[in-house]
PDB file of C-alpha atoms in Angstrom:
ATOM      1  CA  ALA A 119      17.613  -0.854   5.077  1.00  0.00           C
ATOM      2  CA  GLN A 120      15.349   1.102   4.223  1.00  0.00           C
ATOM      3  CA  THR A 121      12.270   1.725   6.505  1.00  0.00           C
ATOM      4  CA  VAL A 122       9.622   3.762   7.097  1.00  0.00           C
ATOM      5  CA  THR A 123       8.508   4.483  11.091  1.00  0.00           C
ATOM      6  CA  GLN A 124       4.941   5.882  11.574  1.00  0.00           C
ATOM      7  CA  SER A 125       5.306   6.621  15.503  1.00  0.00           C
ATOM      8  CA  GLN A 126       1.569   7.246  16.179  1.00  0.00           C
ATOM      9  CA  PRO A 127      -0.384   4.272  16.307  1.00  0.00           C
ATOM     10  CA  GLU A 128      -3.131   6.367  16.833  1.00  0.00           C
ATOM     11  CA  MET A 129      -4.406  10.219  16.573  1.00  0.00           C
ATOM     12  CA  SER A 130      -7.658  11.782  17.433  1.00  0.00           C
ATOM     13  CA  VAL A 131      -9.255  14.992  15.906  1.00  0.00           C
ATOM     14  CA  GLN A 132     -12.561  17.222  16.599  1.00  0.00           C
ATOM     15  CA  GLU A 133     -14.482  18.160  13.489  1.00  0.00           C
ATOM     16  CA  ALA A 134     -12.916  20.905  11.580  1.00  0.00           C
ATOM     17  CA  GLU A 135      -9.605  20.754  13.436  1.00  0.00           C
ATOM     18  CA  THR A 136      -6.337  20.190  12.026  1.00  0.00           C
ATOM     19  CA  VAL A 137      -4.339  16.908  12.754  1.00  0.00           C
ATOM     20  CA  THR A 138      -0.676  16.322  11.766  1.00  0.00           C
ATOM     21  CA  LEU A 139       0.379  12.668  11.430  1.00  0.00           C
ATOM     22  CA  SER A 140       3.826  11.779  11.410  1.00  0.00           C
ATOM     23  CA  CYS A 141       6.143   9.930   8.990  1.00  0.00           C
ATOM     24  CA  THR A 142      10.071   9.389   9.307  1.00  0.00           C
ATOM     25  CA  TYR A 143      12.176   7.061   7.125  1.00  0.00           C
ATOM     26  CA  ASP A 144      15.467   5.622   6.568  1.00  0.00           C
ATOM     27  CA  THR A 145      17.491   5.761   3.386  1.00  0.00           C
ATOM     28  CA  SER A 146      20.608   6.507   2.089  1.00  0.00           C
ATOM     29  CA  GLU A 147      19.012   6.857  -1.360  1.00  0.00           C
ATOM     30  CA  SER A 148      19.053  10.607  -2.571  1.00  0.00           C
ATOM     31  CA  ASP A 149      16.068  10.480  -5.481  1.00  0.00           C
ATOM     32  CA  TYR A 150      12.941   8.814  -4.047  1.00  0.00           C
ATOM     33  CA  TYR A 151       9.259   9.022  -3.927  1.00  0.00           C
ATOM     34  CA  LEU A 152       6.849   9.535  -0.991  1.00  0.00           C
ATOM     35  CA  PHE A 153       3.239   8.677  -0.657  1.00  0.00           C
ATOM     36  CA  TRP A 154       0.632   9.341   2.116  1.00  0.00           C
ATOM     37  CA  TYR A 155      -2.205   6.628   1.476  1.00  0.00           C
ATOM     38  CA  LYS A 156      -5.672   6.336   3.278  1.00  0.00           C
ATOM     39  CA  GLN A 157      -7.420   3.178   4.127  1.00  0.00           C
ATOM     40  CA  PRO A 158     -10.992   3.760   5.231  1.00  0.00           C
ATOM     41  CA  PRO A 159     -13.053   0.829   7.018  1.00  0.00           C
ATOM     42  CA  SER A 160     -14.152  -0.524   3.389  1.00  0.00           C
ATOM     43  CA  ARG A 161     -10.221  -1.552   3.786  1.00  0.00           C
ATOM     44  CA  GLN A 162      -9.993   0.068  -0.022  1.00  0.00           C
ATOM     45  CA  MET A 163      -6.705   1.715  -0.471  1.00  0.00           C
ATOM     46  CA  ILE A 164      -6.277   5.355  -1.658  1.00  0.00           C
ATOM     47  CA  LEU A 165      -3.592   7.583  -2.719  1.00  0.00           C
ATOM     48  CA  VAL A 166      -3.619  10.598  -0.543  1.00  0.00           C
ATOM     49  CA  ILE A 167      -1.006  13.092  -1.502  1.00  0.00           C
ATOM     50  CA  ARG A 168       2.612  12.074  -3.156  1.00  0.00           C
ATOM     51  CA  GLN A 169       6.130  13.613  -2.950  1.00  0.00           C
ATOM     52  CA  GLU A 170       9.148  13.998  -5.365  1.00  0.00           C
ATOM     53  CA  ALA A 171      12.117  13.759  -3.316  1.00  0.00           C
ATOM     54  CA  TYR A 172      14.104  16.607  -5.492  1.00  0.00           C
ATOM     55  CA  LYS A 173      11.154  18.936  -5.121  1.00  0.00           C
ATOM     56  CA  GLN A 174      11.537  21.359  -2.281  1.00  0.00           C
ATOM     57  CA  GLN A 175       7.861  22.569  -2.326  1.00  0.00           C
ATOM     58  CA  ASN A 176       5.383  21.129   0.115  1.00  0.00           C
ATOM     59  CA  ALA A 177       2.379  19.022  -1.968  1.00  0.00           C
ATOM     60  CA  THR A 178      -0.773  20.354  -1.616  1.00  0.00           C
ATOM     61  CA  GLU A 179      -4.027  18.181  -2.137  1.00  0.00           C
ATOM     62  CA  ASN A 180      -7.123  20.303  -1.264  1.00  0.00           C
ATOM     63  CA  ARG A 181      -7.583  19.704   2.611  1.00  0.00           C
ATOM     64  CA  PHE A 182      -4.368  17.445   2.538  1.00  0.00           C
ATOM     65  CA  SER A 183      -0.442  19.223   2.754  1.00  0.00           C
ATOM     66  CA  VAL A 184       2.166  18.115   3.495  1.00  0.00           C
ATOM     67  CA  ASN A 185       5.637  18.990   5.341  1.00  0.00           C
ATOM     68  CA  PHE A 186       8.707  17.491   3.823  1.00  0.00           C
ATOM     69  CA  GLN A 187      11.865  17.801   5.536  1.00  0.00           C
ATOM     70  CA  LYS A 188      14.429  15.918   3.274  1.00  0.00           C
ATOM     71  CA  ALA A 189      17.541  16.087   5.699  1.00  0.00           C
ATOM     72  CA  ALA A 190      15.517  15.022   8.844  1.00  0.00           C
ATOM     73  CA  LYS A 191      14.061  12.208   6.734  1.00  0.00           C
ATOM     74  CA  SER A 192      10.620  13.918   8.160  1.00  0.00           C
ATOM     75  CA  PHE A 193       7.499  13.372   5.630  1.00  0.00           C
ATOM     76  CA  SER A 194       4.455  14.541   7.651  1.00  0.00           C
ATOM     77  CA  LEU A 195       0.695  15.006   6.727  1.00  0.00           C
ATOM     78  CA  LYS A 196      -1.683  17.779   7.910  1.00  0.00           C
ATOM     79  CA  ILE A 197      -4.912  17.390   7.248  1.00  0.00           C
ATOM     80  CA  SER A 198      -7.317  20.866   7.793  1.00  0.00           C
ATOM     81  CA  ASP A 199     -10.851  21.646   8.329  1.00  0.00           C
ATOM     82  CA  SER A 200     -11.236  17.599   9.363  1.00  0.00           C
ATOM     83  CA  GLN A 201     -14.552  15.699   8.508  1.00  0.00           C
ATOM     84  CA  LEU A 202     -16.119  12.640   9.595  1.00  0.00           C
ATOM     85  CA  GLY A 203     -14.650  10.790   6.336  1.00  0.00           C
ATOM     86  CA  ASP A 204     -11.008  11.174   7.232  1.00  0.00           C
ATOM     87  CA  ALA A 205     -11.576   8.593   9.520  1.00  0.00           C
ATOM     88  CA  ALA A 206      -9.430   5.945   8.314  1.00  0.00           C
ATOM     89  CA  MET A 207      -5.853   4.206   8.851  1.00  0.00           C
ATOM     90  CA  TYR A 208      -2.930   5.886   7.095  1.00  0.00           C
ATOM     91  CA  PHE A 209      -0.276   4.545   5.776  1.00  0.00           C
ATOM     92  CA  CYS A 210       2.939   6.667   4.664  1.00  0.00           C
ATOM     93  CA  ALA A 211       5.321   4.835   2.133  1.00  0.00           C
ATOM     94  CA  TYR A 212       8.316   5.496   0.355  1.00  0.00           C
ATOM     95  CA  ARG A 213       9.745   4.148  -2.892  1.00  0.00           C
ATOM     96  CA  THR A 214      13.531   4.831  -4.666  1.00  0.00           C
ATOM     97  CA  TYR A 215      13.548   5.664  -8.009  1.00  0.00           C
ATOM     98  CA  ASN A 216      14.677   2.484  -9.386  1.00  0.00           C
ATOM     99  CA  THR A 217      13.104   0.147  -7.571  1.00  0.00           C
ATOM    100  CA  ASP A 218       8.904  -0.871  -7.719  1.00  0.00           C
ATOM    101  CA  LYS A 219       9.105  -1.839  -3.996  1.00  0.00           C
ATOM    102  CA  LEU A 220       6.671   0.331  -2.105  1.00  0.00           C
ATOM    103  CA  ILE A 221       7.934   0.301   1.749  1.00  0.00           C
ATOM    104  CA  PHE A 222       5.087   0.899   4.019  1.00  0.00           C
ATOM    105  CA  GLY A 223       4.924   2.194   7.598  1.00  0.00           C
ATOM    106  CA  THR A 224       2.961   0.413  10.395  1.00  0.00           C
ATOM    107  CA  GLY A 225      -0.216   3.073  10.058  1.00  0.00           C
ATOM    108  CA  THR A 226      -1.920   5.645  12.296  1.00  0.00           C
ATOM    109  CA  ARG A 227      -5.344   4.929  12.554  1.00  0.00           C
ATOM    110  CA  LEU A 228      -7.111   8.455  12.995  1.00  0.00           C
ATOM    111  CA  GLN A 229     -10.476   9.280  14.729  1.00  0.00           C
ATOM    112  CA  VAL A 230     -12.913  12.023  13.522  1.00  0.00           C
ATOM    113  CA  PHE A 231     -14.870  13.667  16.466  1.00  0.00           C
ATOM    114  CA  PRO A 232     -18.275  15.179  15.488  1.00  0.00           C
TER     115      PRO A 232
ATOM    116  CA  ASP B  57     -16.256   0.194 -15.550  1.00  0.00           C
ATOM    117  CA  GLY B  58     -12.571   0.732 -14.753  1.00  0.00           C
ATOM    118  CA  GLY B  59     -10.642  -1.058 -11.962  1.00  0.00           C
ATOM    119  CA  ILE B  60      -9.095  -4.154  -9.774  1.00  0.00           C
ATOM    120  CA  THR B  61     -11.357  -6.816  -9.133  1.00  0.00           C
ATOM    121  CA  GLN B  62     -10.577  -9.290  -6.169  1.00  0.00           C
ATOM    122  CA  SER B  63     -12.247 -12.348  -5.875  1.00  0.00           C
ATOM    123  CA  PRO B  64     -13.784 -13.581  -3.439  1.00  0.00           C
ATOM    124  CA  LYS B  65     -13.876 -10.640  -0.610  1.00  0.00           C
ATOM    125  CA  TYR B  66     -14.030 -13.549   2.049  1.00  0.00           C
ATOM    126  CA  LEU B  67     -12.206 -17.313   1.838  1.00  0.00           C
ATOM    127  CA  PHE B  68     -12.150 -19.844   4.556  1.00  0.00           C
ATOM    128  CA  ARG B  69      -9.689 -22.685   3.728  1.00  0.00           C
ATOM    129  CA  LYS B  70      -8.941 -25.838   6.312  1.00  0.00           C
ATOM    130  CA  GLU B  71      -5.276 -25.484   6.966  1.00  0.00           C
ATOM    131  CA  GLY B  72      -3.084 -27.816   4.717  1.00  0.00           C
ATOM    132  CA  GLN B  73      -5.026 -26.488   2.011  1.00  0.00           C
ATOM    133  CA  ASN B  74      -3.661 -24.927  -1.211  1.00  0.00           C
ATOM    134  CA  VAL B  75      -5.809 -21.379  -2.323  1.00  0.00           C
ATOM    135  CA  THR B  76      -5.734 -19.458  -4.777  1.00  0.00           C
ATOM    136  CA  LEU B  77      -6.750 -15.980  -4.920  1.00  0.00           C
ATOM    137  CA  SER B  78      -8.014 -13.888  -8.026  1.00  0.00           C
ATOM    138  CA  CYS B  79      -6.653 -10.285  -8.704  1.00  0.00           C
ATOM    139  CA  GLU B  80      -8.190  -8.762 -12.536  1.00  0.00           C
ATOM    140  CA  GLN B  81      -7.576  -5.449 -14.009  1.00  0.00           C
ATOM    141  CA  ASN B  82      -8.826  -3.930 -16.731  1.00  0.00           C
ATOM    142  CA  LEU B  83      -6.445  -0.569 -16.611  1.00  0.00           C
ATOM    143  CA  ASN B  84      -4.249  -1.826 -18.738  1.00  0.00           C
ATOM    144  CA  HIS B  85      -1.639  -1.012 -16.416  1.00  0.00           C
ATOM    145  CA  ASP B  86       1.954  -3.150 -16.742  1.00  0.00           C
ATOM    146  CA  ALA B  87       2.687  -3.812 -13.459  1.00  0.00           C
ATOM    147  CA  MET B  88       0.639  -5.801 -10.949  1.00  0.00           C
ATOM    148  CA  TYR B  89       1.887  -6.593  -6.995  1.00  0.00           C
ATOM    149  CA  TRP B  90       0.168  -9.032  -3.977  1.00  0.00           C
ATOM    150  CA  TYR B  91       0.545  -7.413  -0.915  1.00  0.00           C
ATOM    151  CA  ARG B  92      -0.291  -8.766   2.727  1.00  0.00           C
ATOM    152  CA  GLN B  93      -1.394  -6.908   5.213  1.00  0.00           C
ATOM    153  CA  ASP B  94      -1.274  -7.876   9.233  1.00  0.00           C
ATOM    154  CA  PRO B  95      -2.756  -5.958  12.305  1.00  0.00           C
ATOM    155  CA  GLY B  96       0.195  -3.632  12.997  1.00  0.00           C
ATOM    156  CA  GLN B  97       2.508  -4.173  10.314  1.00  0.00           C
ATOM    157  CA  GLY B  98       1.573  -2.042   7.563  1.00  0.00           C
ATOM    158  CA  LEU B  99       1.822  -3.903   4.210  1.00  0.00           C
ATOM    159  CA  ARG B 100       4.249  -6.166   3.193  1.00  0.00           C
ATOM    160  CA  LEU B 101       5.009  -7.168  -0.406  1.00  0.00           C
ATOM    161  CA  ILE B 102       4.767 -10.606  -1.219  1.00  0.00           C
ATOM    162  CA  TYR B 103       5.103 -10.778  -5.496  1.00  0.00           C
ATOM    163  CA  TYR B 104       5.553  -8.321  -8.163  1.00  0.00           C
ATOM    164  CA  SER B 105       5.099  -8.619 -11.980  1.00  0.00           C
ATOM    165  CA  GLN B 106       6.163  -5.908 -14.474  1.00  0.00           C
ATOM    166  CA  ILE B 107       5.576  -7.845 -17.528  1.00  0.00           C
ATOM    167  CA  VAL B 108       3.570 -10.773 -18.945  1.00  0.00           C
ATOM    168  CA  ASN B 109       5.358 -13.987 -17.819  1.00  0.00           C
ATOM    169  CA  ASP B 110       7.691 -12.263 -15.601  1.00  0.00           C
ATOM    170  CA  PHE B 111       7.639 -11.771 -11.552  1.00  0.00           C
ATOM    171  CA  GLN B 112       9.892 -10.657  -8.740  1.00  0.00           C
ATOM    172  CA  LYS B 113       9.698 -12.145  -5.219  1.00  0.00           C
ATOM    173  CA  GLY B 114       9.014  -9.344  -2.697  1.00  0.00           C
ATOM    174  CA  ASP B 115       9.920  -9.487   1.194  1.00  0.00           C
ATOM    175  CA  ILE B 116       8.259 -12.402   2.009  1.00  0.00           C
ATOM    176  CA  ALA B 117       7.799 -14.916  -1.083  1.00  0.00           C
ATOM    177  CA  GLU B 118       8.055 -18.113   1.019  1.00  0.00           C
ATOM    178  CA  GLY B 119       4.637 -20.116   1.072  1.00  0.00           C
ATOM    179  CA  TYR B 120       3.733 -18.474  -1.877  1.00  0.00           C
ATOM    180  CA  SER B 121       3.165 -18.338  -5.964  1.00  0.00           C
ATOM    181  CA  VAL B 122       2.044 -16.742  -8.740  1.00  0.00           C
ATOM    182  CA  SER B 123       1.729 -16.432 -12.337  1.00  0.00           C
ATOM    183  CA  ARG B 124       1.436 -13.654 -15.052  1.00  0.00           C
ATOM    184  CA  GLU B 125       0.047 -15.276 -17.899  1.00  0.00           C
ATOM    185  CA  LYS B 126      -2.018 -12.767 -19.178  1.00  0.00           C
ATOM    186  CA  LYS B 127      -1.742  -8.782 -19.010  1.00  0.00           C
ATOM    187  CA  GLU B 128      -5.236  -8.821 -17.110  1.00  0.00           C
ATOM    188  CA  SER B 129      -3.976 -11.191 -14.481  1.00  0.00           C
ATOM    189  CA  PHE B 130      -1.951 -12.166 -11.542  1.00  0.00           C
ATOM    190  CA  PRO B 131      -3.174 -14.875  -9.415  1.00  0.00           C
ATOM    191  CA  LEU B 132      -1.549 -15.544  -6.066  1.00  0.00           C
ATOM    192  CA  THR B 133      -1.309 -19.359  -4.662  1.00  0.00           C
ATOM    193  CA  VAL B 134      -1.129 -19.705  -0.733  1.00  0.00           C
ATOM    194  CA  THR B 135       0.689 -22.863  -0.386  1.00  0.00           C
ATOM    195  CA  SER B 136       0.326 -25.371   2.554  1.00  0.00           C
ATOM    196  CA  ALA B 137       4.226 -23.911   3.156  1.00  0.00           C
ATOM    197  CA  GLN B 138       2.785 -20.625   4.613  1.00  0.00           C
ATOM    198  CA  LYS B 139       3.031 -20.724   8.365  1.00  0.00           C
ATOM    199  CA  ASN B 140       0.273 -18.150   8.822  1.00  0.00           C
ATOM    200  CA  PRO B 141      -1.487 -17.926   5.862  1.00  0.00           C
ATOM    201  CA  THR B 142      -4.720 -15.711   7.895  1.00  0.00           C
ATOM    202  CA  ALA B 143      -4.468 -12.731   6.611  1.00  0.00           C
ATOM    203  CA  PHE B 144      -6.207  -9.711   4.577  1.00  0.00           C
ATOM    204  CA  TYR B 145      -4.495 -10.021   0.465  1.00  0.00           C
ATOM    205  CA  LEU B 146      -4.257  -6.785  -1.734  1.00  0.00           C
ATOM    206  CA  CYS B 147      -3.900  -6.544  -5.193  1.00  0.00           C
ATOM    207  CA  ALA B 148      -2.180  -3.336  -6.916  1.00  0.00           C
ATOM    208  CA  THR B 149      -1.227  -2.176 -10.296  1.00  0.00           C
ATOM    209  CA  GLN B 150       0.836   0.552 -11.481  1.00  0.00           C
ATOM    210  CA  PRO B 151       0.634   1.948 -15.187  1.00  0.00           C
ATOM    211  CA  GLY B 152       4.357   1.449 -16.683  1.00  0.00           C
ATOM    212  CA  GLY B 153       6.421  -0.141 -13.510  1.00  0.00           C
ATOM    213  CA  SER B 154       8.574   1.922 -11.719  1.00  0.00           C
ATOM    214  CA  GLY B 155       8.442   5.839 -11.271  1.00  0.00           C
ATOM    215  CA  TYR B 156       6.307   8.634 -10.370  1.00  0.00           C
ATOM    216  CA  ASN B 157       3.425   6.576 -10.903  1.00  0.00           C
ATOM    217  CA  GLU B 158       0.804   5.578  -7.802  1.00  0.00           C
ATOM    218  CA  GLN B 159      -0.270   2.217  -7.205  1.00  0.00           C
ATOM    219  CA  PHE B 160      -3.748   1.471  -7.408  1.00  0.00           C
ATOM    220  CA  PHE B 161      -5.213  -0.992  -4.973  1.00  0.00           C
ATOM    221  CA  GLY B 162      -8.048  -3.614  -5.329  1.00  0.00           C
ATOM    222  CA  PRO B 163     -10.704  -4.184  -2.538  1.00  0.00           C
ATOM    223  CA  GLY B 164      -8.757  -7.210  -1.154  1.00  0.00           C
ATOM    224  CA  THR B 165      -9.457 -10.615   0.157  1.00  0.00           C
ATOM    225  CA  ARG B 166      -9.538 -11.781   3.605  1.00  0.00           C
ATOM    226  CA  LEU B 167      -7.969 -15.435   4.075  1.00  0.00           C
ATOM    227  CA  THR B 168      -9.225 -17.447   7.248  1.00  0.00           C
ATOM    228  CA  VAL B 169      -7.340 -20.857   7.758  1.00  0.00           C
ATOM    229  CA  LEU B 170      -8.965 -23.139   9.941  1.00  0.00           C
TER     230      LEU B 170
END
């Protein structure tokens, strides 16, 4: 069965610093998509960044970037120059090419301190 | 104003009563999804629908039912058979079904069964 593991229930970072959130997944598929979603206190889920498995280049969206290691089945999220508004739950998610099912990890709660 | 509407934001019901959660979208997206979120468990898929008048069970469909009579609407009924219905429920949409497309989420409904 495909699973997504986020081993850090909570993380904290100081404003303007960099933090990395970990995500590993288990799959026998070779083609799939990976996503990071943010859920702030409002509980509105927002897509942060996404990656296609066949692309070797790591995705980047402004201050957010990923370190995608396909062989290790690892998909970590790096947040640079952290801001107070980055405080939220972050969920890693996985989907294969031929399915509509998103499989979510259990989330990492990120706190940002001034 | 395009988006996904879930109503109500908070819902209280007595044990043994069926309750229907509303999800409406004007994004013209084909696929719609229902997720359940519990503390420490991430999001779990209840039901999804790729086209009108068709839907599939997700991972935790027992005790729930859905309908998709219109493209814009995908209501979820939590029946009395659901053993632990208190949770946060999220509706999501996706354009064109499977693929690289992200899922867009509504603001959610918090259901509390007394």
